[in-house]
Tab-separated table of N, CA and C in Angstrom:
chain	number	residue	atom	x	y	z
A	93	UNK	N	-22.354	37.028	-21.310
A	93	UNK	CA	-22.018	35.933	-20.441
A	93	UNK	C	-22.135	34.622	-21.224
A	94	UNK	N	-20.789	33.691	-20.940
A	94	UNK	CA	-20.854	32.607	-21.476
A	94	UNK	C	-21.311	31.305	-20.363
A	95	UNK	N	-22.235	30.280	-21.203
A	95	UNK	CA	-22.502	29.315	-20.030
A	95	UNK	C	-22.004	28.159	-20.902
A	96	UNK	N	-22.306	26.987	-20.378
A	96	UNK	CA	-21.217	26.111	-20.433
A	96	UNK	C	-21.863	24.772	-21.696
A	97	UNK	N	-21.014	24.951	-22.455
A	97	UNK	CA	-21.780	24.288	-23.741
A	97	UNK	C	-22.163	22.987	-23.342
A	98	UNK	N	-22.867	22.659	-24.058
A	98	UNK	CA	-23.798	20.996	-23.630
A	98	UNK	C	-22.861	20.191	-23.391
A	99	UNK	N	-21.698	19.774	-24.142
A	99	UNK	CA	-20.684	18.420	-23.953
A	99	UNK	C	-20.022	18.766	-22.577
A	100	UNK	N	-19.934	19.745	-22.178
A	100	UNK	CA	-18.965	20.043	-20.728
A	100	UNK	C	-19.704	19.931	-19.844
A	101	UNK	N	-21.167	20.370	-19.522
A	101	UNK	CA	-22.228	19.889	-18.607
A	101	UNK	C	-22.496	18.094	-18.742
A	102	UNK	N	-22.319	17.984	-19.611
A	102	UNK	CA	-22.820	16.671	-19.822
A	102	UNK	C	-21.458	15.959	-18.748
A	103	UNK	N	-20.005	16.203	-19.621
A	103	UNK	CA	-19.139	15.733	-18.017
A	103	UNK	C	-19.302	16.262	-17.012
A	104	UNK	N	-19.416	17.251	-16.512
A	104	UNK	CA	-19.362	17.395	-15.570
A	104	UNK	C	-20.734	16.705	-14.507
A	105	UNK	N	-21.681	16.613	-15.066
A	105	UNK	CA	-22.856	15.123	-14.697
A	105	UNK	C	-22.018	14.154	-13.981
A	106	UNK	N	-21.972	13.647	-15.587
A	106	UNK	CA	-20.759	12.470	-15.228
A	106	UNK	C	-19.888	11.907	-14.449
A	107	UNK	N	-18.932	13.169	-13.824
A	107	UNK	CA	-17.777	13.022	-12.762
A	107	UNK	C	-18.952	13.182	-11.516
A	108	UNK	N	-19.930	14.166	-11.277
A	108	UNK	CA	-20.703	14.416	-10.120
A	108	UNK	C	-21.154	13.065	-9.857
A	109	UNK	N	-22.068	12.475	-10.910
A	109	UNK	CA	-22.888	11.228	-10.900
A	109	UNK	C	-21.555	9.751	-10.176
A	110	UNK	N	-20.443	10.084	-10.984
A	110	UNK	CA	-19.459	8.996	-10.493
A	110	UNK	C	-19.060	9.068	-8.833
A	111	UNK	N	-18.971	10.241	-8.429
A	111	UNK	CA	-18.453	10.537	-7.133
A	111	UNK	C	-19.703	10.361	-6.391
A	112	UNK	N	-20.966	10.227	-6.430
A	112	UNK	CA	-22.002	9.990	-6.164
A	112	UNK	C	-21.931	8.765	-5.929
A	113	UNK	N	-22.080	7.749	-7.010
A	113	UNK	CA	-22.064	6.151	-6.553
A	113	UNK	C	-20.926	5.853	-5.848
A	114	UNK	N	-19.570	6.329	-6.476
A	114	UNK	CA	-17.942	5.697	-5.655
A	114	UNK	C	-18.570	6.649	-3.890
A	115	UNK	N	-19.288	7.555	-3.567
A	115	UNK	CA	-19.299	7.585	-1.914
A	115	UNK	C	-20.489	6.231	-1.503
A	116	UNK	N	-21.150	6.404	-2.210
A	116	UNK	CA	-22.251	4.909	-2.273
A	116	UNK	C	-21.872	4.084	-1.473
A	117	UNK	N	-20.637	3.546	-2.269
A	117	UNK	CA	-20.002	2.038	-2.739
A	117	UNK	C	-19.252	2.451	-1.307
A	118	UNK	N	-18.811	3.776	-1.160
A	118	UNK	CA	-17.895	3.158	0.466
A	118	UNK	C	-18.564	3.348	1.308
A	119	UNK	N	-19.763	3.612	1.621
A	119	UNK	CA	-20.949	3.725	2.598
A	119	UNK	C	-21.093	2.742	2.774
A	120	UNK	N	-21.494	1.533	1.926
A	120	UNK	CA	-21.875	0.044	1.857
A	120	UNK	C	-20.869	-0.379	2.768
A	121	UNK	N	-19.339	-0.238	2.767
A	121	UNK	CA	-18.691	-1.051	3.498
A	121	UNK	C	-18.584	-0.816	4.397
A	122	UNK	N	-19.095	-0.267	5.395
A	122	UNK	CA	-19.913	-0.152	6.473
A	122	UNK	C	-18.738	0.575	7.450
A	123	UNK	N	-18.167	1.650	6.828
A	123	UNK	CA	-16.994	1.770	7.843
A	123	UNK	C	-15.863	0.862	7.433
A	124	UNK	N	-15.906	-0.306	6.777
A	124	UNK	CA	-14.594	-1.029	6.540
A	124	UNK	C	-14.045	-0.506	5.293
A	125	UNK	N	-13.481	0.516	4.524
A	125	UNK	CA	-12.793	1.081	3.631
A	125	UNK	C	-12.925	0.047	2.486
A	126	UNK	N	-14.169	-0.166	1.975
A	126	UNK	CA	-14.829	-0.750	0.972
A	126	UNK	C	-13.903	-0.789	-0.473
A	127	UNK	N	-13.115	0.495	-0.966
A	127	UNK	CA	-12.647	1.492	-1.921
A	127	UNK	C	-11.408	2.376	-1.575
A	128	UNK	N	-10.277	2.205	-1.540
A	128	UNK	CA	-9.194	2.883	-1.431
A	128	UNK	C	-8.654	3.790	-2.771
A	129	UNK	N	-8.153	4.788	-2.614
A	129	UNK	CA	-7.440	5.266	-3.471
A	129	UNK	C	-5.919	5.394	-3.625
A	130	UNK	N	-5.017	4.777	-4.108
A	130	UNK	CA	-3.740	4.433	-3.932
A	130	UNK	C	-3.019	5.674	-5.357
A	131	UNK	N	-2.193	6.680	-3.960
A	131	UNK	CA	-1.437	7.506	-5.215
A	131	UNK	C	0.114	7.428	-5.139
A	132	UNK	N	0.588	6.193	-4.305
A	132	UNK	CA	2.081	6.086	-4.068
A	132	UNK	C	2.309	4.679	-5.878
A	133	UNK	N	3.601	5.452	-5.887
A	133	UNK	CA	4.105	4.805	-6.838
A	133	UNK	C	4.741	3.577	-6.982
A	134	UNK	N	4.740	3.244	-5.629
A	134	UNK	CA	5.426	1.574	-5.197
A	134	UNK	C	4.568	0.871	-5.637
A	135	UNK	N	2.826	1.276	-5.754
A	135	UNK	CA	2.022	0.248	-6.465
A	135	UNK	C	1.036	1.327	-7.535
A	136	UNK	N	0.517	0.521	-8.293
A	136	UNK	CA	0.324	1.669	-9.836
A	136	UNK	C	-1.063	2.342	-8.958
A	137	UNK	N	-0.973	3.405	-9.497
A	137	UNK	CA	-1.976	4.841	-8.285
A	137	UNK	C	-3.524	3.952	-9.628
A	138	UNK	N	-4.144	4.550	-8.238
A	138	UNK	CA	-5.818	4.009	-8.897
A	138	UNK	C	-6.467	3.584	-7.597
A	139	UNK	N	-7.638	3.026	-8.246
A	139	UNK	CA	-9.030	2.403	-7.123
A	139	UNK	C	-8.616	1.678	-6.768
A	140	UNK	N	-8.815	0.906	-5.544
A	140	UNK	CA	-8.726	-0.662	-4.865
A	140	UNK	C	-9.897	-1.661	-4.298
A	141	UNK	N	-10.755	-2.131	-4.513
A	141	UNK	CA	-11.375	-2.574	-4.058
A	141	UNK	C	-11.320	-3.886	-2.880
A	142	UNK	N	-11.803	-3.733	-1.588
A	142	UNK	CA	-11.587	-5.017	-0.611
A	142	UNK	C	-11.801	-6.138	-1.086
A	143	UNK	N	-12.092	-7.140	-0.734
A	143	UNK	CA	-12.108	-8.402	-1.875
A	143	UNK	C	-12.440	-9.503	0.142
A	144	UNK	N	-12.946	-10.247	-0.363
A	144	UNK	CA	-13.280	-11.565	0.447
A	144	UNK	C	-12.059	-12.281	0.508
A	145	UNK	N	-11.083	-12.473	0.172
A	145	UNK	CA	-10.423	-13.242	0.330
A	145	UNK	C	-9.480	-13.259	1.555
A	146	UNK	N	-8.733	-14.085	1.991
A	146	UNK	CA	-7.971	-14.442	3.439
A	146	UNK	C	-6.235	-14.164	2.868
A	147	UNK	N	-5.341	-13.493	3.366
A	147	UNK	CA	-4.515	-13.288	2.813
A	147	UNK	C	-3.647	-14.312	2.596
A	148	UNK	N	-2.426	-14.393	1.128
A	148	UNK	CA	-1.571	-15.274	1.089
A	148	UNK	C	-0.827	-14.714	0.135
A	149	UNK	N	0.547	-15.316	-0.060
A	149	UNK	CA	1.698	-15.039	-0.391
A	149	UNK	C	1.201	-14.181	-2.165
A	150	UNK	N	1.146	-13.393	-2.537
A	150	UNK	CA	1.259	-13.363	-3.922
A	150	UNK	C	-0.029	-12.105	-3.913
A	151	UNK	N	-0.716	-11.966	-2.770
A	151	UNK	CA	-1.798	-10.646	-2.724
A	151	UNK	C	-1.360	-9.500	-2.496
A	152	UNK	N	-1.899	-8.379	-3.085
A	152	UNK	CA	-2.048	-7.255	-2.412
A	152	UNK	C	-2.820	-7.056	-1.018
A	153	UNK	N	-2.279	-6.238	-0.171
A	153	UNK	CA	-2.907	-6.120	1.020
A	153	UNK	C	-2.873	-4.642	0.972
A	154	UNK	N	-4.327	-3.919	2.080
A	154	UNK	CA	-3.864	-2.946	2.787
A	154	UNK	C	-3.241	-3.690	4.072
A	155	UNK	N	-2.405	-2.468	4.916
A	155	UNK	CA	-2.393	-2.953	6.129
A	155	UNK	C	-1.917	-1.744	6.972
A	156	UNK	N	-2.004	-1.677	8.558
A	156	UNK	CA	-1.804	-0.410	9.279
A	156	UNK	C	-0.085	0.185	9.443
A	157	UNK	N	0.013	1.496	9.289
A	157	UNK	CA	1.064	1.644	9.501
A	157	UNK	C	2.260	0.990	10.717
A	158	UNK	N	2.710	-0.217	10.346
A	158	UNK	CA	3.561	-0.781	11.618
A	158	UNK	C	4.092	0.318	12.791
A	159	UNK	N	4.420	-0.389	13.919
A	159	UNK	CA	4.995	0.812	14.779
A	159	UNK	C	5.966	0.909	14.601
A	160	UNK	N	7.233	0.321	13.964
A	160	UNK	CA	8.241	0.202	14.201
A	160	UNK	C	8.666	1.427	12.961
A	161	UNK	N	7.422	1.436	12.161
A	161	UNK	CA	7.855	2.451	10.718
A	161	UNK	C	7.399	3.796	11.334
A	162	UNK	N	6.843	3.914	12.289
A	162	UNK	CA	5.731	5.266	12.711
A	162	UNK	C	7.066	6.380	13.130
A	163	UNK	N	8.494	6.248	13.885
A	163	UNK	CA	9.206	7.297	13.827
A	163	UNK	C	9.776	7.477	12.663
A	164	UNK	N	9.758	7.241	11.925
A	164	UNK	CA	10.402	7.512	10.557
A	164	UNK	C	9.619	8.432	9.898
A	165	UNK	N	8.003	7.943	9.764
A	165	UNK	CA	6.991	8.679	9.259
A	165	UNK	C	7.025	9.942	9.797
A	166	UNK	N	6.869	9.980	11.288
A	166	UNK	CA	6.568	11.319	12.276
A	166	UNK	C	7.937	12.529	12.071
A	167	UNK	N	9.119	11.649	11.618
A	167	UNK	CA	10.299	12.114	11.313
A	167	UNK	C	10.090	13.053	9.902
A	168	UNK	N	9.260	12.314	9.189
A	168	UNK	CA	9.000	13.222	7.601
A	168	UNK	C	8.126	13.701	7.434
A	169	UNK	N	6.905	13.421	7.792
A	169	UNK	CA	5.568	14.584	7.709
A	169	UNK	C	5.062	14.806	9.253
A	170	UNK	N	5.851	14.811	10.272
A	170	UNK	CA	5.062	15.551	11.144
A	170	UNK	C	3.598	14.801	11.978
A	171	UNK	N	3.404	13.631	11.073
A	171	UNK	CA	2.484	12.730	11.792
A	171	UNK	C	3.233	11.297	11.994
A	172	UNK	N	2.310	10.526	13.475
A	172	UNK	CA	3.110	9.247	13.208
A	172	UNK	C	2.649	8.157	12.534
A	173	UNK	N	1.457	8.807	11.947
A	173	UNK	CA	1.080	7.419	10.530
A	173	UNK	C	0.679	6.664	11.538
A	174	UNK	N	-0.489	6.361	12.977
A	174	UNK	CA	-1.321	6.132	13.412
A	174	UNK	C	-2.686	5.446	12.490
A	175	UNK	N	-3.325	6.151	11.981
A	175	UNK	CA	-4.471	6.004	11.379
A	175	UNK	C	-4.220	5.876	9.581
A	176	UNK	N	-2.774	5.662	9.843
A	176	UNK	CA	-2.363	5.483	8.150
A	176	UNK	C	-2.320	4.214	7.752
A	177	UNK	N	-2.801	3.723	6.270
A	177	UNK	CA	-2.572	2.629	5.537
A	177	UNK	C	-1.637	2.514	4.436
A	178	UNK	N	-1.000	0.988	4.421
A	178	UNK	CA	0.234	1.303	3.188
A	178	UNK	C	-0.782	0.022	2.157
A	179	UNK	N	-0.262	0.067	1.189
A	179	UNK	CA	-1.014	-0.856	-0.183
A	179	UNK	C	0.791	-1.769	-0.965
A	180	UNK	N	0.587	-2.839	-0.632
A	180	UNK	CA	2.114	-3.813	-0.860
A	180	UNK	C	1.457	-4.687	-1.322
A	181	UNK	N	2.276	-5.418	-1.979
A	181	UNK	CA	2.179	-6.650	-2.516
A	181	UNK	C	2.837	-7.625	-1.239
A	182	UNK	N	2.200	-9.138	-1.320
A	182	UNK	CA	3.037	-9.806	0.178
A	182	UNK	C	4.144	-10.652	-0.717
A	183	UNK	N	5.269	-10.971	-0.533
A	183	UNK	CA	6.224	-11.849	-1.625
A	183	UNK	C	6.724	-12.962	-0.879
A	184	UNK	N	6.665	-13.110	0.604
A	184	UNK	CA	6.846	-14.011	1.098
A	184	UNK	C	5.106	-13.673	2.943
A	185	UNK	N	5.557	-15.166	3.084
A	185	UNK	CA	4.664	-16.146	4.206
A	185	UNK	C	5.176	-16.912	5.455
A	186	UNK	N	4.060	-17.465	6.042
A	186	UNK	CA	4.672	-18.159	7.019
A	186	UNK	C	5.436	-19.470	6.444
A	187	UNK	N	6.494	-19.459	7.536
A	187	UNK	CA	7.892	-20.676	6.970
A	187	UNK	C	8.684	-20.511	5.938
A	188	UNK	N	8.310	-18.919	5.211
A	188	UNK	CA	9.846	-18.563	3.997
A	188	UNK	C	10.795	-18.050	5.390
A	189	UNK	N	11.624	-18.292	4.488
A	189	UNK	CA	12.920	-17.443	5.275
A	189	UNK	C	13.197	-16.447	4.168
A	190	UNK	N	13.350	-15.193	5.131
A	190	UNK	CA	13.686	-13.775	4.612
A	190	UNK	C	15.328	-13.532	4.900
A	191	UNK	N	15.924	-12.861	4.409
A	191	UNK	CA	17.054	-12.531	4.645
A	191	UNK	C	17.420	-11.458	3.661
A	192	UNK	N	17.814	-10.053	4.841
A	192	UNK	CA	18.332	-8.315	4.530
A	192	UNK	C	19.287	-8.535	4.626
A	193	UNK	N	20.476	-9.375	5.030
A	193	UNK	CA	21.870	-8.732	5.591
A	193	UNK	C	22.738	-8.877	4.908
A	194	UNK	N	22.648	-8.951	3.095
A	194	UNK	CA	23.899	-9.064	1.997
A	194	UNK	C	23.563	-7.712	1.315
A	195	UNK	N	22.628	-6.685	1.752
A	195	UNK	CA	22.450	-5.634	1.016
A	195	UNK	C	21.336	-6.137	-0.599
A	196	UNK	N	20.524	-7.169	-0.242
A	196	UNK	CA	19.663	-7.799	-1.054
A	196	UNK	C	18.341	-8.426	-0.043
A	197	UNK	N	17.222	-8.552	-1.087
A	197	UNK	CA	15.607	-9.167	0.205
A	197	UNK	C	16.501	-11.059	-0.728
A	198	UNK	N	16.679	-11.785	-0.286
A	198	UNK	CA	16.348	-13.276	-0.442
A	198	UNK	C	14.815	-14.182	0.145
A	199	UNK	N	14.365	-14.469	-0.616
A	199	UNK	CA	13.385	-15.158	0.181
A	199	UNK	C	13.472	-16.867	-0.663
A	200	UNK	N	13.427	-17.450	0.610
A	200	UNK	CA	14.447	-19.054	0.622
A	200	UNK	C	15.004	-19.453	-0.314
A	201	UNK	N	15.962	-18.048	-0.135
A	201	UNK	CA	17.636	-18.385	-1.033
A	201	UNK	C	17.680	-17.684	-2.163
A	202	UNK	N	16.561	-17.649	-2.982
A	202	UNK	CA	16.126	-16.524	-4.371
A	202	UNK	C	16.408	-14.789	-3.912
A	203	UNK	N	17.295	-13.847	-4.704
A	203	UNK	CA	17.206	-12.679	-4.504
A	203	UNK	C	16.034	-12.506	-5.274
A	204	UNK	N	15.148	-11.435	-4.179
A	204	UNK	CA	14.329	-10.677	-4.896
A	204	UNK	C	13.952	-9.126	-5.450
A	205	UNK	N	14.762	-8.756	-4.646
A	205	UNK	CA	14.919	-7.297	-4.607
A	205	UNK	C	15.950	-6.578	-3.985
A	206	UNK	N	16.700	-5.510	-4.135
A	206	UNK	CA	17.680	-5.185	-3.919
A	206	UNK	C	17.363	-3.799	-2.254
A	207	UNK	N	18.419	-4.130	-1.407
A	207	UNK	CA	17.649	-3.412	-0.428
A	207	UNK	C	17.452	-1.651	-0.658
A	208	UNK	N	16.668	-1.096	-0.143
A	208	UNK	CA	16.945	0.249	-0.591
A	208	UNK	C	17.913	0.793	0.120
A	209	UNK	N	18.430	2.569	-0.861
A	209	UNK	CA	19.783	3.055	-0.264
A	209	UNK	C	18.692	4.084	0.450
A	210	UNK	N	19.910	4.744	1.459
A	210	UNK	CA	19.456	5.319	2.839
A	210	UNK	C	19.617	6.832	2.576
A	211	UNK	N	20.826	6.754	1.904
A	211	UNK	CA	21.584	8.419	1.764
A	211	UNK	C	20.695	9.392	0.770
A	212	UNK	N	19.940	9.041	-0.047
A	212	UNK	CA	19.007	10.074	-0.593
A	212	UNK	C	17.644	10.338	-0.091
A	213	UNK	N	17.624	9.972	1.232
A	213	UNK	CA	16.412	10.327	1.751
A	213	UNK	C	16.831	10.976	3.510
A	214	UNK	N	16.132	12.261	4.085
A	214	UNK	CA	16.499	12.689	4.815
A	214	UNK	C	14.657	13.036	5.400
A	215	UNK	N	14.641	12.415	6.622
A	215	UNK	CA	15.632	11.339	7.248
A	215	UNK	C	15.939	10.282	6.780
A	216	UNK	N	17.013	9.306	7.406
A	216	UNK	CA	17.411	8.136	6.453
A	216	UNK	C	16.058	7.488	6.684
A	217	UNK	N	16.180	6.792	6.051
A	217	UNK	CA	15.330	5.531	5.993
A	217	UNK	C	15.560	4.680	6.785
A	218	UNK	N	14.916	3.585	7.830
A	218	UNK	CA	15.307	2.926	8.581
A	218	UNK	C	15.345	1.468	7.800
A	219	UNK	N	16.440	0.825	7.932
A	219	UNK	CA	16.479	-0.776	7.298
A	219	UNK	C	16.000	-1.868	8.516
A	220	UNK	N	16.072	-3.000	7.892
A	220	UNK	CA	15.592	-3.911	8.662
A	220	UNK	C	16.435	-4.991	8.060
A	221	UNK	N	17.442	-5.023	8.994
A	221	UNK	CA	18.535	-6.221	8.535
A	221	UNK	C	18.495	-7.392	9.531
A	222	UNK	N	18.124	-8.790	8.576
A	222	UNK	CA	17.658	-9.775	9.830
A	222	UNK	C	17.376	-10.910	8.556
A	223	UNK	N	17.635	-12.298	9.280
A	223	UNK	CA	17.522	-13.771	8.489
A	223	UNK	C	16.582	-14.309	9.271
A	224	UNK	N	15.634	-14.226	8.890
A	224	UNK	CA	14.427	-14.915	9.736
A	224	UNK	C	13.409	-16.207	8.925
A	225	UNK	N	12.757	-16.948	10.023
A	225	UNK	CA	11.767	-17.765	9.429
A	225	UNK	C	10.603	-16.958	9.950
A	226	UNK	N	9.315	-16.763	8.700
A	226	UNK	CA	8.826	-16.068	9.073
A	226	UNK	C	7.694	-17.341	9.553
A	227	UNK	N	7.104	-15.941	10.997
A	227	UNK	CA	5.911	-17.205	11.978
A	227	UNK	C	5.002	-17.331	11.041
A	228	UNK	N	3.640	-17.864	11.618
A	228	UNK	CA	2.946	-18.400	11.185
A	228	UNK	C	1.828	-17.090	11.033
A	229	UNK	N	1.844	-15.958	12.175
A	229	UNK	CA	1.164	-14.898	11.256
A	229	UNK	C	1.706	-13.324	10.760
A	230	UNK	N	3.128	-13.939	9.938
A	230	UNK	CA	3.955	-13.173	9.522
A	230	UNK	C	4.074	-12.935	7.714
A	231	UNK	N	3.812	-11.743	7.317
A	231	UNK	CA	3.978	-11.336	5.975
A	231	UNK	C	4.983	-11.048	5.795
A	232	UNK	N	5.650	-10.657	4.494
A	232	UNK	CA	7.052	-9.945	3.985
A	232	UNK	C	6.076	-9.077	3.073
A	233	UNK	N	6.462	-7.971	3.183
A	233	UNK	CA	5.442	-7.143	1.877
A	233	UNK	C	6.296	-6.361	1.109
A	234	UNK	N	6.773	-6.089	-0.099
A	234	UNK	CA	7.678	-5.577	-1.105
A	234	UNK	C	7.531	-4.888	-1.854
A	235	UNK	N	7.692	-3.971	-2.685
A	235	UNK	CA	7.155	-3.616	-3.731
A	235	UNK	C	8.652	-3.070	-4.938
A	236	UNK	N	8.286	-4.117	-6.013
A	236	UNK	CA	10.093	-3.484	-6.396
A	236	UNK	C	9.631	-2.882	-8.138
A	237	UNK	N	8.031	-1.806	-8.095
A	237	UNK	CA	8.060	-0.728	-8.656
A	237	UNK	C	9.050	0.233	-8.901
A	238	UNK	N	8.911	0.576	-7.817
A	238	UNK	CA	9.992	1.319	-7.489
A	238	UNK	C	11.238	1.586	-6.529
A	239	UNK	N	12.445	1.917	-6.683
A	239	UNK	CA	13.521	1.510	-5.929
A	239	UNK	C	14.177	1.566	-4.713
A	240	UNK	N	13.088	2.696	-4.094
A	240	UNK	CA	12.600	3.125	-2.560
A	240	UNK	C	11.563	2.598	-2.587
A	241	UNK	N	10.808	1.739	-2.368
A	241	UNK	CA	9.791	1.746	-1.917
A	241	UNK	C	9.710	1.550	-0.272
A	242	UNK	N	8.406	1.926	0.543
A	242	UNK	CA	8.618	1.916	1.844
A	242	UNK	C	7.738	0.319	2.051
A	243	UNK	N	8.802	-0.485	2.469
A	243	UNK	CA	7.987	-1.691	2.883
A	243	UNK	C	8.629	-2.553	3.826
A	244	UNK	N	8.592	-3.806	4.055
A	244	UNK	CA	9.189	-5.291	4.900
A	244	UNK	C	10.470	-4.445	4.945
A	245	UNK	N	10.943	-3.922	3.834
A	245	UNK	CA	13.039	-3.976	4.307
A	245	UNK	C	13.358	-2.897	4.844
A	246	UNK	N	12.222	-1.956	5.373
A	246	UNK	CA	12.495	-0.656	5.986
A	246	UNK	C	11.856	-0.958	7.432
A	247	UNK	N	10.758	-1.810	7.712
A	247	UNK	CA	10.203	-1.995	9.108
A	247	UNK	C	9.760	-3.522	9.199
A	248	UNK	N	10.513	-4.297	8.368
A	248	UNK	CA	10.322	-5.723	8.883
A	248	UNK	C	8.820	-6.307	8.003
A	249	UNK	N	9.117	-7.642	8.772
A	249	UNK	CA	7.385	-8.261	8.587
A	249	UNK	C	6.163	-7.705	9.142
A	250	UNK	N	5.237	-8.046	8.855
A	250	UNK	CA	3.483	-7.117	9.370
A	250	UNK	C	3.117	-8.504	9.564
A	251	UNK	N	2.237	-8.467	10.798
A	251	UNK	CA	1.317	-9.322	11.265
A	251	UNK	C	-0.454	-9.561	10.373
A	252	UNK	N	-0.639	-10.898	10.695
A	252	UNK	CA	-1.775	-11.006	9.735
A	252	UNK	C	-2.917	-10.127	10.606
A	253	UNK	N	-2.599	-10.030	12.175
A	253	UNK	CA	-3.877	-8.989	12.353
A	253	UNK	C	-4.094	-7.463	12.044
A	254	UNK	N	-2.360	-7.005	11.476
A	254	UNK	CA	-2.370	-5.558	10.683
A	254	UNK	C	-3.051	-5.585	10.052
A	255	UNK	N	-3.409	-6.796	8.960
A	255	UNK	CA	-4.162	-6.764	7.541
A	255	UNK	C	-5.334	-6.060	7.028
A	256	UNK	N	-5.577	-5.437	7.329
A	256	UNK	CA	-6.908	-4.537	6.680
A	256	UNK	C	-7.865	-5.168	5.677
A	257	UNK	N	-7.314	-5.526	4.419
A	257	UNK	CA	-7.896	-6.236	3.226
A	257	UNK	C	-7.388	-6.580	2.040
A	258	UNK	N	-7.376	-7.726	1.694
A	258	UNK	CA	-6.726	-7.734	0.571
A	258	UNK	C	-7.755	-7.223	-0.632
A	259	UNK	N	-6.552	-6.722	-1.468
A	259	UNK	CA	-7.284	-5.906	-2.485
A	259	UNK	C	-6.817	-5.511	-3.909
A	260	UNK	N	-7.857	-5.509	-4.721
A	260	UNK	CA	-7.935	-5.557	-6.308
A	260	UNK	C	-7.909	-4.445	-6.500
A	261	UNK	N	-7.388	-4.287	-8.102
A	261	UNK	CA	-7.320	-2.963	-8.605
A	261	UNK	C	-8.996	-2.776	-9.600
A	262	UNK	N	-9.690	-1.708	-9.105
A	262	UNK	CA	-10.559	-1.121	-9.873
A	262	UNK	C	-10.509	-0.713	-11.135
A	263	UNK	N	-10.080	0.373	-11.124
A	263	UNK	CA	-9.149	1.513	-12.096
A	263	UNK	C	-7.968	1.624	-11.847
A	264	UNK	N	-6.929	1.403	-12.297
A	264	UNK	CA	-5.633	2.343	-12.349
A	264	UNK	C	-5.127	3.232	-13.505
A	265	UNK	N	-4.668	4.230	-13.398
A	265	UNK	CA	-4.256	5.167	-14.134
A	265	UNK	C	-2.390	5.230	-13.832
């Protein structure tokens, strides 16, 4: 019988000891998701940490799955993304004007991203075509990682009381 040479016990410590403090660290936040783990590719997969700060144009946020995105979700995995969180960057605020309806995101007048296509995803994807000023507790959230991403141009703006936390990257891999 072989047992497990010193350098492989020694990681395996290591990863135990890490998963040890990282449940710690989200115990501390008392129930408020202290520590996220982000594995969607719209933002680079890794740790997140909550952060004190009040949200504004240029942060990462968590925030709750909107309702307006929840049949789409329930449409592809069978849940309606209720108790689900998405991780976006916000690219516009209150008093930009947004505008979907040239097949591009503009935010006051600048293209920023190109809208996503519908036909390689089943179910389609729902768009959100609309020229708006956004209110006063209205986000645009984007992510132009990647060229689907699910955000603002699939279910609109998110309210600042969706907001969960804005949040830093720990680790990313």
């Amino acid at each position: 019988m072989t047992f497990l040479r010193p350098i492989h016990r020694y990681r395996i410590g290591v990863c135990l000891l890490g998963l040890l403090v990282l449940g710690f660290v989200v115990h501390l936040g008392g129930g408020r998701r202290f520590v996220v783990v982000n594995v969607s590719p719209s933002v680079t997969p890794g740790l997140y940490v909550r952060t004190d700060r009040l949200p504004g144009v240029g942060d990462l946020v968590s925030f709750e799955m909107p309702a307006a995105a929840r049949p789409y979700m329930f449409a592809r995995t069978g849940h309606d993304g209720e108790d689900w969180f998405l991780l976006k960057p916000m690219v516009a605020g209150p008093g930009d004007v947004v505008d979907t309806t040239r097949g591009e995101v503009r935010v006051n007048g600048v293209p920023v991203a190109l809208m996503p296509q519908t036909a390689d995803r089943v179910p389609s994807v729902p768009l959100w075509k609309a020229s708006k000023v956004l209110g006063d507790d209205e986000f645009f959230v984007l992510s132009t990682r990647v060229v689907n991403s699910f955000d603002s141009r699939c279910f609109g703006p998110i309210r600042v009381g969706d907001i969960e936390a804005v949040r830093r990257a720990l680790v990313t891999w």
